[in-house]
Amino acid sequence: MTDLTLSGPGGVFSADIAVPGDKSLSHRALMFAAMAKGDSLVTGLGPGADIQRTATALRSLGVSIVDDRVRSPGIRDWDEPTSAIDCGNSGTTMRLLSGVLSTSNIHATLVGDASLSHRPMARLVDPLTSLGGVITTSSSDTPPLDVGGATNVIAADFTIPIASAQVRTAFEFAALAATGPSTIDSPGGFRDHTERWLAAIGRGVWETDTKFRIVPGPIPPARYEVPGDPSSAAFMWAVAAIEPSATVTTRRISLNPGRLGFLQILESMGTTIEAIVTGSTGGDPVGDVTVTGGRLRGITIDGDLVASALDELPLVAVIGAYADGITSVRDAAELRGKESDRIDSVVAMIRSLKGGIEPRRDGFDVVGTGFLDGGVIETQHDHRIAMAAAVAATKATAPVVIRDAEIASVSWPDFYTTMEGLWS
Ligand code: S3P
């Protein structure tokens, strides 16, 4: 457990930086490649520990992953793992793999670290069992999960009450083994990476803006280039946003509409955004984004915008503290089930830095004073809290100590040095 003390450097900068491969798409690319029979090539995978968890899990099922080459016997010929699969801190590994395995003939137990062991898993049970999938949680609806060994996989039509891309994807992966087409529906705003990928390979089609039909059948091997992660780039965008005239460019970023909420928020708060689509990969638009800081004002964030900015809401609190007026986040009770209870950990972070913030049941209200002080941040085993605190530190009036700072490596091992590099 390493403490990191950050003080500045702060000030205006102009930078062009590379961000790691997208975490959501890296998990999906590995899983699609592993389900396929044959050789796939996946370049630009995210370097974080969460992606390593997915790779290790798939290896325990008999899939070979060496650098960017994936060789699989195909899901029907996967091995049964000889011990429990450890998903570490990675909720995406656990939820997506549960979907894949629930309707397979493989039995597996999925476990996680202290943070993941407290995260909600009941949300998977009804969607997956509607397909004849097999999944049980602990008595507190959390990991460990026992999955797989399905004998009768059937088609189903299911609507989930939350805009969760993880639950949608788990259902979609599971439904690939059904006897006929299934549909999944939910509120909007979610990242639709999986749906775009399935549509691109002819395994699904949109019925409405939110309802997707999955056409069962085999997955072909892939050649796929993972784009940059907007949820990682967001930390660099935020450093620019709180420093008037500072500017940062990030290239070849996934511009999936379900990932663009934070850019919309930054623009509404007074930041200048330039986003240019330069291509696409697996159905996802990809492009370059430049963010230039300006004078910030508080806004209210609610409805579908919440799902499309979900992982960036800790950053919204930091930016709100440096803005004029009140920034409110509502309809975001989902934050309570993340790597930490992100309403409590965001409130604690801002208060440690002597900012004004009040928790709500479903979000928080930040009083913008244009100022944060130094302090000690307990990261609660949550990479996005550690990294949001580092952004706050670039402008804080005294040093910020980040406890357990290396948790950032879950998504971005070189995060702190990359951030420092903005001024070099
Ligand atoms: C993810 C979906 C989101 C997001 C998470 C990654 C994904 O979670 O917060 O970091 O890759 O599908 P939910 O599905 O719980 O909204």
Short mmCIF file of C-alpha atoms and ligand atoms in Angstrom, two decimals:
data_model
loop_
_atom_site.label_atom_id
_atom_site.label_comp_id
_atom_site.label_asym_id
_atom_site.label_seq_id
_atom_site.Cartn_x
_atom_site.Cartn_y
_atom_site.Cartn_z
CA MET A 1 0.00 0.00 0.00
CA THR A 2 1.80 3.10 -1.23
CA ASP A 3 0.97 6.66 -0.30
CA LEU A 4 1.65 9.22 -3.02
CA THR A 5 1.99 12.93 -2.25
CA LEU A 6 1.12 15.25 -5.11
CA SER A 7 1.52 19.01 -5.18
CA GLY A 8 0.80 20.68 -8.46
CA PRO A 9 2.61 21.43 -10.67
CA GLY A 10 -0.50 23.13 -12.12
CA GLY A 11 -0.62 26.03 -14.53
CA VAL A 12 -1.34 26.36 -18.23
CA PHE A 13 -0.09 23.61 -20.58
CA SER A 14 -0.56 22.36 -24.09
CA ALA A 15 -0.17 18.60 -24.56
CA ASP A 16 -0.88 15.77 -26.95
CA ILE A 17 -0.95 12.46 -25.15
CA ALA A 18 -1.56 8.78 -25.78
CA VAL A 19 -4.12 7.07 -23.56
CA PRO A 20 -4.41 3.31 -22.97
CA GLY A 21 -6.68 0.96 -24.91
CA ASP A 22 -10.31 1.09 -23.88
CA LYS A 23 -11.07 -1.12 -20.89
CA SER A 24 -14.65 -1.99 -21.84
CA LEU A 25 -13.63 -2.88 -25.40
CA SER A 26 -10.53 -4.81 -24.30
CA HIS A 27 -12.66 -7.11 -22.11
CA ARG A 28 -15.14 -7.59 -24.94
CA ALA A 29 -12.47 -8.14 -27.62
CA LEU A 30 -10.80 -10.87 -25.54
CA MET A 31 -14.13 -12.54 -24.82
CA PHE A 32 -15.33 -12.42 -28.43
CA ALA A 33 -11.96 -13.83 -29.57
CA ALA A 34 -12.12 -16.56 -26.91
CA MET A 35 -15.66 -17.61 -27.87
CA ALA A 36 -14.58 -17.96 -31.51
CA LYS A 37 -12.86 -21.12 -32.76
CA GLY A 38 -9.50 -20.25 -34.30
CA ASP A 39 -6.96 -17.44 -34.28
CA SER A 40 -7.78 -13.81 -33.55
CA LEU A 41 -5.55 -10.76 -33.43
CA VAL A 42 -6.40 -8.05 -30.91
CA THR A 43 -4.05 -5.06 -30.86
CA GLY A 44 -3.95 -2.13 -28.44
CA LEU A 45 -5.40 -3.98 -25.43
CA GLY A 46 -5.65 -1.91 -22.26
CA PRO A 47 -2.62 -2.40 -19.97
CA GLY A 48 -4.55 -2.42 -16.69
CA ALA A 49 -4.84 -5.21 -14.13
CA ASP A 50 -8.55 -5.67 -14.91
CA ILE A 51 -7.75 -6.73 -18.48
CA GLN A 52 -5.11 -9.14 -17.19
CA ARG A 53 -7.85 -10.70 -15.03
CA THR A 54 -9.97 -11.38 -18.09
CA ALA A 55 -6.98 -12.80 -19.98
CA THR A 56 -6.01 -15.07 -17.06
CA ALA A 57 -9.61 -16.23 -16.63
CA LEU A 58 -9.84 -17.15 -20.32
CA ARG A 59 -6.50 -18.98 -20.17
CA SER A 60 -7.89 -21.13 -17.35
CA LEU A 61 -10.62 -22.18 -19.81
CA GLY A 62 -8.07 -23.39 -22.37
CA VAL A 63 -7.65 -20.23 -24.46
CA SER A 64 -4.11 -19.23 -25.44
CA ILE A 65 -3.40 -15.49 -25.23
CA VAL A 66 0.13 -14.42 -26.11
CA ASP A 67 0.64 -10.67 -26.59
CA ASP A 68 -2.08 -9.72 -29.08
CA ARG A 69 -2.71 -13.26 -30.42
CA VAL A 70 -5.68 -15.25 -29.16
CA ARG A 71 -6.09 -18.92 -30.11
CA SER A 72 -9.20 -20.71 -28.92
CA PRO A 73 -10.78 -24.14 -29.44
CA GLY A 74 -14.14 -22.28 -29.43
CA ILE A 75 -16.53 -22.00 -26.50
CA ARG A 76 -18.00 -25.46 -27.02
CA ASP A 77 -14.57 -27.01 -26.42
CA TRP A 78 -13.36 -24.87 -23.54
CA ASP A 79 -11.82 -26.71 -20.55
CA GLU A 80 -13.44 -26.78 -17.15
CA PRO A 81 -11.23 -24.62 -14.85
CA THR A 82 -9.40 -26.59 -12.16
CA SER A 83 -9.88 -23.92 -9.48
CA ALA A 84 -12.00 -20.83 -8.82
CA ILE A 85 -11.53 -17.99 -11.32
CA ASP A 86 -10.21 -14.90 -9.52
CA CYS A 87 -11.65 -11.73 -11.12
CA GLY A 88 -9.66 -9.48 -8.74
CA ASN A 89 -11.10 -5.93 -8.71
CA SER A 90 -12.83 -6.34 -12.07
CA GLY A 91 -16.62 -6.28 -12.09
CA THR A 92 -16.62 -6.38 -15.90
CA THR A 93 -14.62 -9.63 -15.93
CA MET A 94 -17.01 -11.22 -13.47
CA ARG A 95 -20.29 -10.06 -15.01
CA LEU A 96 -19.39 -10.67 -18.65
CA LEU A 97 -17.83 -14.06 -17.97
CA SER A 98 -20.87 -15.07 -15.90
CA GLY A 99 -23.00 -14.40 -18.94
CA VAL A 100 -20.79 -16.44 -21.26
CA LEU A 101 -20.47 -19.38 -18.85
CA SER A 102 -24.06 -19.42 -17.54
CA THR A 103 -25.42 -21.04 -20.71
CA SER A 104 -22.32 -23.18 -21.36
CA ASN A 105 -21.63 -26.74 -20.23
CA ILE A 106 -18.69 -25.57 -18.06
CA HIS A 107 -19.02 -25.25 -14.28
CA ALA A 108 -17.01 -22.45 -12.68
CA THR A 109 -16.81 -20.47 -9.47
CA LEU A 110 -15.99 -16.77 -9.83
CA VAL A 111 -14.43 -14.90 -6.90
CA GLY A 112 -13.06 -11.37 -6.43
CA ASP A 113 -11.06 -9.11 -4.12
CA ALA A 114 -12.46 -7.31 -1.07
CA SER A 115 -14.07 -4.58 -3.21
CA LEU A 116 -15.60 -6.92 -5.82
CA SER A 117 -16.81 -9.30 -3.11
CA HIS A 118 -19.21 -6.57 -1.95
CA ARG A 119 -20.60 -5.61 -5.34
CA PRO A 120 -24.20 -6.39 -6.39
CA MET A 121 -24.62 -9.50 -8.54
CA ALA A 122 -28.33 -10.29 -8.10
CA ARG A 123 -28.97 -8.15 -11.19
CA LEU A 124 -27.57 -10.97 -13.34
CA VAL A 125 -29.72 -13.74 -11.98
CA ASP A 126 -33.17 -13.12 -13.52
CA PRO A 127 -31.89 -12.15 -16.99
CA LEU A 128 -29.57 -15.16 -17.23
CA THR A 129 -31.98 -17.72 -15.75
CA SER A 130 -34.70 -16.52 -18.16
CA LEU A 131 -32.48 -18.05 -20.86
CA GLY A 132 -32.07 -21.30 -18.92
CA GLY A 133 -28.64 -20.11 -17.76
CA VAL A 134 -27.32 -21.32 -14.41
CA ILE A 135 -26.03 -18.80 -11.85
CA THR A 136 -26.14 -18.55 -8.08
CA THR A 137 -24.77 -15.78 -5.86
CA SER A 138 -23.89 -15.78 -2.15
CA SER A 139 -26.82 -15.27 0.25
CA SER A 140 -26.03 -11.52 0.26
CA ASP A 141 -26.42 -11.35 -3.57
CA THR A 142 -22.66 -10.84 -3.97
CA PRO A 143 -19.73 -13.02 -5.17
CA PRO A 144 -18.70 -15.79 -5.14
CA LEU A 145 -20.80 -16.82 -8.14
CA ASP A 146 -21.35 -20.40 -9.25
CA VAL A 147 -22.12 -20.48 -12.94
CA GLY A 148 -22.60 -22.87 -15.82
CA GLY A 149 -23.73 -26.40 -16.50
CA ALA A 150 -26.89 -25.39 -18.38
CA THR A 151 -28.90 -28.21 -19.92
CA ASN A 152 -31.76 -26.37 -21.62
CA VAL A 153 -30.92 -22.96 -23.12
CA ILE A 154 -33.99 -21.21 -24.48
CA ALA A 155 -34.77 -17.87 -26.14
CA ALA A 156 -36.13 -15.09 -23.91
CA ASP A 157 -37.25 -11.46 -24.03
CA PHE A 158 -36.02 -9.51 -21.03
CA THR A 159 -36.19 -5.88 -19.85
CA ILE A 160 -33.79 -4.76 -17.13
CA PRO A 161 -34.62 -1.74 -14.93
CA ILE A 162 -31.12 -0.19 -15.05
CA ALA A 163 -29.03 1.04 -18.01
CA SER A 164 -26.26 -1.48 -17.30
CA ALA A 165 -24.04 -2.39 -20.24
CA GLN A 166 -22.51 -5.17 -18.17
CA VAL A 167 -25.85 -6.87 -17.55
CA ARG A 168 -26.95 -6.33 -21.15
CA THR A 169 -23.68 -7.84 -22.39
CA ALA A 170 -23.91 -10.81 -20.00
CA PHE A 171 -27.41 -11.52 -21.36
CA GLU A 172 -26.30 -11.07 -24.97
CA PHE A 173 -23.32 -13.41 -24.59
CA ALA A 174 -25.53 -16.00 -22.86
CA ALA A 175 -28.24 -15.67 -25.52
CA LEU A 176 -25.78 -16.65 -28.28
CA ALA A 177 -26.28 -20.25 -27.09
CA ALA A 178 -30.10 -20.13 -27.17
CA THR A 179 -32.37 -22.07 -29.53
CA GLY A 180 -33.73 -18.91 -31.17
CA PRO A 181 -33.44 -15.10 -31.14
CA SER A 182 -33.76 -13.28 -27.78
CA THR A 183 -34.20 -9.60 -26.96
CA ILE A 184 -32.88 -7.33 -24.22
CA ASP A 185 -34.19 -3.87 -23.34
CA SER A 186 -33.29 -1.27 -20.69
CA PRO A 187 -33.34 2.49 -20.06
CA GLY A 188 -30.99 4.42 -22.41
CA GLY A 189 -27.56 6.01 -22.13
CA PHE A 190 -25.58 2.73 -21.82
CA ARG A 191 -22.41 2.01 -23.82
CA ASP A 192 -23.58 -0.18 -26.71
CA HIS A 193 -20.17 -1.65 -27.65
CA THR A 194 -21.42 -5.24 -27.53
CA GLU A 195 -24.50 -4.54 -29.62
CA ARG A 196 -22.42 -2.75 -32.25
CA TRP A 197 -19.98 -5.66 -32.37
CA LEU A 198 -22.78 -8.26 -32.63
CA ALA A 199 -24.51 -6.24 -35.36
CA ALA A 200 -21.20 -5.95 -37.27
CA ILE A 201 -20.79 -9.76 -37.35
CA GLY A 202 -24.45 -10.45 -38.19
CA ARG A 203 -25.40 -11.79 -34.77
CA GLY A 204 -27.91 -9.10 -33.84
CA VAL A 205 -30.07 -6.16 -34.83
CA TRP A 206 -31.66 -3.14 -33.12
CA GLU A 207 -35.44 -3.31 -32.75
CA THR A 208 -35.73 0.13 -31.07
CA ASP A 209 -33.19 2.65 -29.71
CA THR A 210 -32.70 0.46 -26.64
CA LYS A 211 -34.06 -3.00 -27.55
CA PHE A 212 -31.62 -5.38 -29.22
CA ARG A 213 -32.29 -8.80 -30.78
CA ILE A 214 -29.55 -11.40 -30.46
CA VAL A 215 -29.32 -13.98 -33.25
CA PRO A 216 -27.69 -17.12 -31.80
CA GLY A 217 -24.82 -18.88 -33.48
CA PRO A 218 -21.02 -19.08 -33.60
CA ILE A 219 -18.70 -16.09 -33.32
CA PRO A 220 -16.03 -15.68 -36.03
CA PRO A 221 -12.38 -15.02 -35.12
CA ALA A 222 -11.55 -11.30 -35.07
CA ARG A 223 -8.89 -8.84 -36.19
CA TYR A 224 -9.51 -5.89 -33.95
CA GLU A 225 -7.69 -2.70 -32.97
CA VAL A 226 -8.80 -1.44 -29.55
CA PRO A 227 -9.26 2.36 -29.55
CA GLY A 228 -8.18 4.67 -26.70
CA ASP A 229 -10.24 4.73 -23.51
CA PRO A 230 -12.44 7.84 -23.09
CA SER A 231 -12.78 7.03 -19.37
CA SER A 232 -8.98 7.26 -19.02
CA ALA A 233 -8.67 10.27 -21.33
CA ALA A 234 -11.31 11.93 -19.11
CA PHE A 235 -8.71 12.49 -16.36
CA MET A 236 -6.50 14.44 -18.75
CA TRP A 237 -9.50 16.34 -20.16
CA ALA A 238 -10.41 17.24 -16.57
CA VAL A 239 -6.93 18.62 -15.79
CA ALA A 240 -7.30 20.90 -18.83
CA ALA A 241 -10.90 21.80 -17.97
CA ILE A 242 -9.99 23.27 -14.57
CA GLU A 243 -7.15 25.41 -15.95
CA PRO A 244 -8.37 28.22 -18.25
CA SER A 245 -6.52 28.12 -21.62
CA ALA A 246 -4.83 24.78 -20.89
CA THR A 247 -5.34 22.38 -23.76
CA VAL A 248 -4.95 18.63 -24.25
CA THR A 249 -5.44 16.45 -27.31
CA THR A 250 -6.09 12.71 -27.09
CA ARG A 251 -6.12 10.67 -30.29
CA ARG A 252 -8.00 7.62 -31.60
CA ILE A 253 -10.45 7.53 -28.70
CA SER A 254 -13.66 5.45 -28.72
CA LEU A 255 -16.48 7.90 -29.43
CA ASN A 256 -19.29 5.46 -28.67
CA PRO A 257 -22.29 7.68 -27.79
CA GLY A 258 -22.66 5.83 -24.47
CA ARG A 259 -19.22 7.14 -23.49
CA LEU A 260 -19.65 10.80 -24.43
CA GLY A 261 -21.61 12.09 -21.44
CA PHE A 262 -18.56 13.59 -19.76
CA LEU A 263 -17.64 15.62 -22.84
CA GLN A 264 -21.22 16.91 -22.95
CA ILE A 265 -20.96 17.85 -19.28
CA LEU A 266 -17.63 19.62 -19.78
CA GLU A 267 -19.06 21.61 -22.68
CA SER A 268 -22.17 22.63 -20.70
CA MET A 269 -19.92 23.75 -17.84
CA GLY A 270 -17.89 26.08 -20.08
CA THR A 271 -15.06 24.00 -21.56
CA THR A 272 -14.29 24.11 -25.29
CA ILE A 273 -14.45 20.66 -26.92
CA GLU A 274 -13.33 19.71 -30.40
CA ALA A 275 -14.07 16.11 -31.42
CA ILE A 276 -13.32 14.79 -34.91
CA VAL A 277 -14.38 11.30 -36.02
CA THR A 278 -11.45 9.74 -37.90
CA GLY A 279 -12.69 6.17 -38.42
CA SER A 280 -14.41 3.25 -36.76
CA THR A 281 -13.57 -0.12 -35.26
CA GLY A 282 -15.98 -3.00 -34.62
CA GLY A 283 -18.88 -0.61 -35.27
CA ASP A 284 -17.63 1.97 -32.76
CA PRO A 285 -16.78 5.48 -34.02
CA VAL A 286 -13.21 6.53 -33.17
CA GLY A 287 -11.66 10.00 -33.21
CA ASP A 288 -9.48 12.76 -31.78
CA VAL A 289 -10.63 14.97 -28.90
CA THR A 290 -9.16 18.32 -27.82
CA VAL A 291 -10.29 19.94 -24.59
CA THR A 292 -9.47 23.57 -23.71
CA GLY A 293 -10.17 24.94 -20.25
CA GLY A 294 -12.42 27.96 -19.71
CA ARG A 295 -14.39 29.57 -16.91
CA LEU A 296 -16.59 26.84 -15.40
CA ARG A 297 -20.18 27.06 -14.13
CA GLY A 298 -22.18 24.47 -12.18
CA ILE A 299 -24.91 22.41 -13.88
CA THR A 300 -27.35 19.60 -13.05
CA ILE A 301 -26.66 16.12 -14.41
CA ASP A 302 -29.53 13.62 -14.48
CA GLY A 303 -31.50 11.16 -16.67
CA ASP A 304 -29.77 9.26 -19.50
CA LEU A 305 -26.75 11.57 -19.28
CA VAL A 306 -25.82 9.80 -16.04
CA ALA A 307 -25.33 6.38 -17.68
CA SER A 308 -23.17 7.86 -20.44
CA ALA A 309 -20.92 9.61 -17.89
CA LEU A 310 -21.14 7.03 -15.11
CA ASP A 311 -17.45 6.30 -14.58
CA GLU A 312 -16.58 10.00 -14.84
CA LEU A 313 -18.88 11.25 -12.06
CA PRO A 314 -16.07 11.37 -9.44
CA LEU A 315 -14.34 13.80 -11.83
CA VAL A 316 -17.52 15.86 -12.13
CA ALA A 317 -17.31 16.44 -8.37
CA VAL A 318 -13.72 17.75 -8.67
CA ILE A 319 -14.60 19.98 -11.60
CA GLY A 320 -17.74 21.17 -9.79
CA ALA A 321 -15.58 22.27 -6.86
CA TYR A 322 -13.55 24.48 -9.23
CA ALA A 323 -16.68 25.88 -10.95
CA ASP A 324 -18.99 28.79 -10.08
CA GLY A 325 -22.29 27.75 -8.50
CA ILE A 326 -23.74 24.35 -7.67
CA THR A 327 -23.13 21.15 -9.61
CA SER A 328 -25.77 18.49 -8.89
CA VAL A 329 -25.62 14.82 -9.84
CA ARG A 330 -28.98 12.99 -9.59
CA ASP A 331 -30.40 9.63 -10.75
CA ALA A 332 -26.98 8.10 -10.02
CA ALA A 333 -27.73 5.60 -7.23
CA GLU A 334 -25.76 3.08 -9.36
CA LEU A 335 -22.62 4.82 -8.05
CA ARG A 336 -23.19 3.03 -4.75
CA GLY A 337 -22.38 -0.35 -6.35
CA LYS A 338 -19.07 0.55 -8.01
CA GLU A 339 -15.52 -0.37 -6.89
CA SER A 340 -16.40 1.70 -3.80
CA ASP A 341 -19.67 3.36 -2.80
CA ARG A 342 -18.78 6.27 -5.08
CA ILE A 343 -21.28 8.64 -3.50
CA ASP A 344 -19.66 8.17 -0.08
CA SER A 345 -16.09 8.10 -1.41
CA VAL A 346 -16.57 11.19 -3.60
CA VAL A 347 -18.11 13.10 -0.70
CA ALA A 348 -15.23 12.04 1.58
CA MET A 349 -12.68 13.04 -1.09
CA ILE A 350 -14.07 16.55 -1.61
CA ARG A 351 -14.50 17.10 2.14
CA SER A 352 -10.90 15.99 2.81
CA LEU A 353 -9.85 18.79 0.47
CA LYS A 354 -12.12 21.27 2.35
CA GLY A 355 -14.59 21.55 -0.53
CA GLY A 356 -18.35 21.88 -0.08
CA ILE A 357 -20.38 18.79 -0.97
CA GLU A 358 -23.59 17.18 0.26
CA PRO A 359 -24.52 13.57 -0.47
CA ARG A 360 -27.90 12.66 -1.90
CA ARG A 361 -29.48 9.21 -1.96
CA ASP A 362 -28.87 9.17 -5.72
CA GLY A 363 -25.89 11.49 -6.19
CA PHE A 364 -24.38 14.64 -4.68
CA ASP A 365 -24.45 18.45 -4.74
CA VAL A 366 -21.09 20.23 -4.97
CA VAL A 367 -20.76 23.87 -3.98
CA GLY A 368 -18.26 25.42 -6.36
CA THR A 369 -15.84 27.71 -4.55
CA GLY A 370 -13.10 27.67 -7.19
CA PHE A 371 -10.79 26.30 -4.56
CA LEU A 372 -9.62 22.99 -3.03
CA ASP A 373 -7.06 22.62 -0.24
CA GLY A 374 -4.60 19.79 0.43
CA GLY A 375 -5.59 16.70 2.41
CA VAL A 376 -5.42 12.93 2.69
CA ILE A 377 -7.57 10.80 0.35
CA GLU A 378 -8.65 7.27 1.24
CA THR A 379 -9.11 5.64 -2.15
CA GLN A 380 -11.31 2.78 -0.82
CA HIS A 381 -9.70 0.37 -3.29
CA ASP A 382 -11.18 2.41 -6.15
CA HIS A 383 -8.94 3.45 -9.07
CA ARG A 384 -11.22 6.25 -10.20
CA ILE A 385 -11.16 7.90 -6.75
CA ALA A 386 -7.34 7.79 -6.70
CA MET A 387 -7.13 9.34 -10.16
CA ALA A 388 -9.82 11.98 -9.51
CA ALA A 389 -7.88 13.02 -6.39
CA ALA A 390 -4.73 13.38 -8.51
CA VAL A 391 -6.64 15.72 -10.84
CA ALA A 392 -7.78 17.78 -7.83
CA ALA A 393 -4.16 17.94 -6.66
CA THR A 394 -3.01 19.72 -9.84
CA LYS A 395 -4.78 22.87 -8.64
CA ALA A 396 -5.08 22.35 -4.87
CA THR A 397 -3.46 24.94 -2.63
CA ALA A 398 -1.49 22.35 -0.58
CA PRO A 399 -0.19 18.79 -1.07
CA VAL A 400 -2.68 15.95 -1.57
CA VAL A 401 -1.77 12.54 -0.16
CA ILE A 402 -3.34 9.61 -2.03
CA ARG A 403 -3.47 6.44 0.03
CA ASP A 404 -3.07 3.13 -1.82
CA ALA A 405 -2.25 5.17 -4.93
CA GLU A 406 -1.18 2.12 -6.97
CA ILE A 407 -4.83 1.08 -7.29
CA ALA A 408 -4.76 3.30 -10.42
CA SER A 409 -3.03 0.38 -12.16
CA VAL A 410 -6.40 -1.39 -12.36
CA SER A 411 -7.03 0.72 -15.45
CA TRP A 412 -3.88 2.79 -16.14
CA PRO A 413 -0.50 1.73 -14.68
CA ASP A 414 1.34 4.82 -16.04
CA PHE A 415 -1.33 7.28 -15.03
CA TYR A 416 0.64 9.46 -12.58
CA THR A 417 3.68 9.84 -14.84
CA THR A 418 1.47 10.58 -17.85
CA MET A 419 -0.32 13.26 -15.86
CA GLU A 420 2.94 14.86 -14.76
CA GLY A 421 4.03 14.79 -18.41
CA LEU A 422 1.27 17.25 -19.33
CA TRP A 423 3.60 20.06 -18.24
CA SER A 424 6.82 18.78 -19.82
C1 S3P B 1 -18.99 -1.21 -18.16
C2 S3P B 1 -20.25 -0.73 -17.87
C3 S3P B 1 -20.52 0.19 -16.77
C4 S3P B 1 -19.25 0.88 -16.30
C5 S3P B 1 -18.12 -0.10 -16.10
C6 S3P B 1 -17.79 -0.81 -17.40
C7 S3P B 1 -18.84 -2.16 -19.29
O1 S3P B 1 -21.04 -0.53 -15.66
O2 S3P B 1 -19.50 1.59 -15.11
O3 S3P B 1 -16.96 0.56 -15.65
O4 S3P B 1 -17.71 -2.37 -19.76
O5 S3P B 1 -19.86 -2.71 -19.72
P1 S3P B 1 -22.61 -0.91 -15.55
O6 S3P B 1 -22.91 -1.91 -16.59
O7 S3P B 1 -22.74 -1.48 -14.16
O8 S3P B 1 -23.39 0.35 -15.74
#
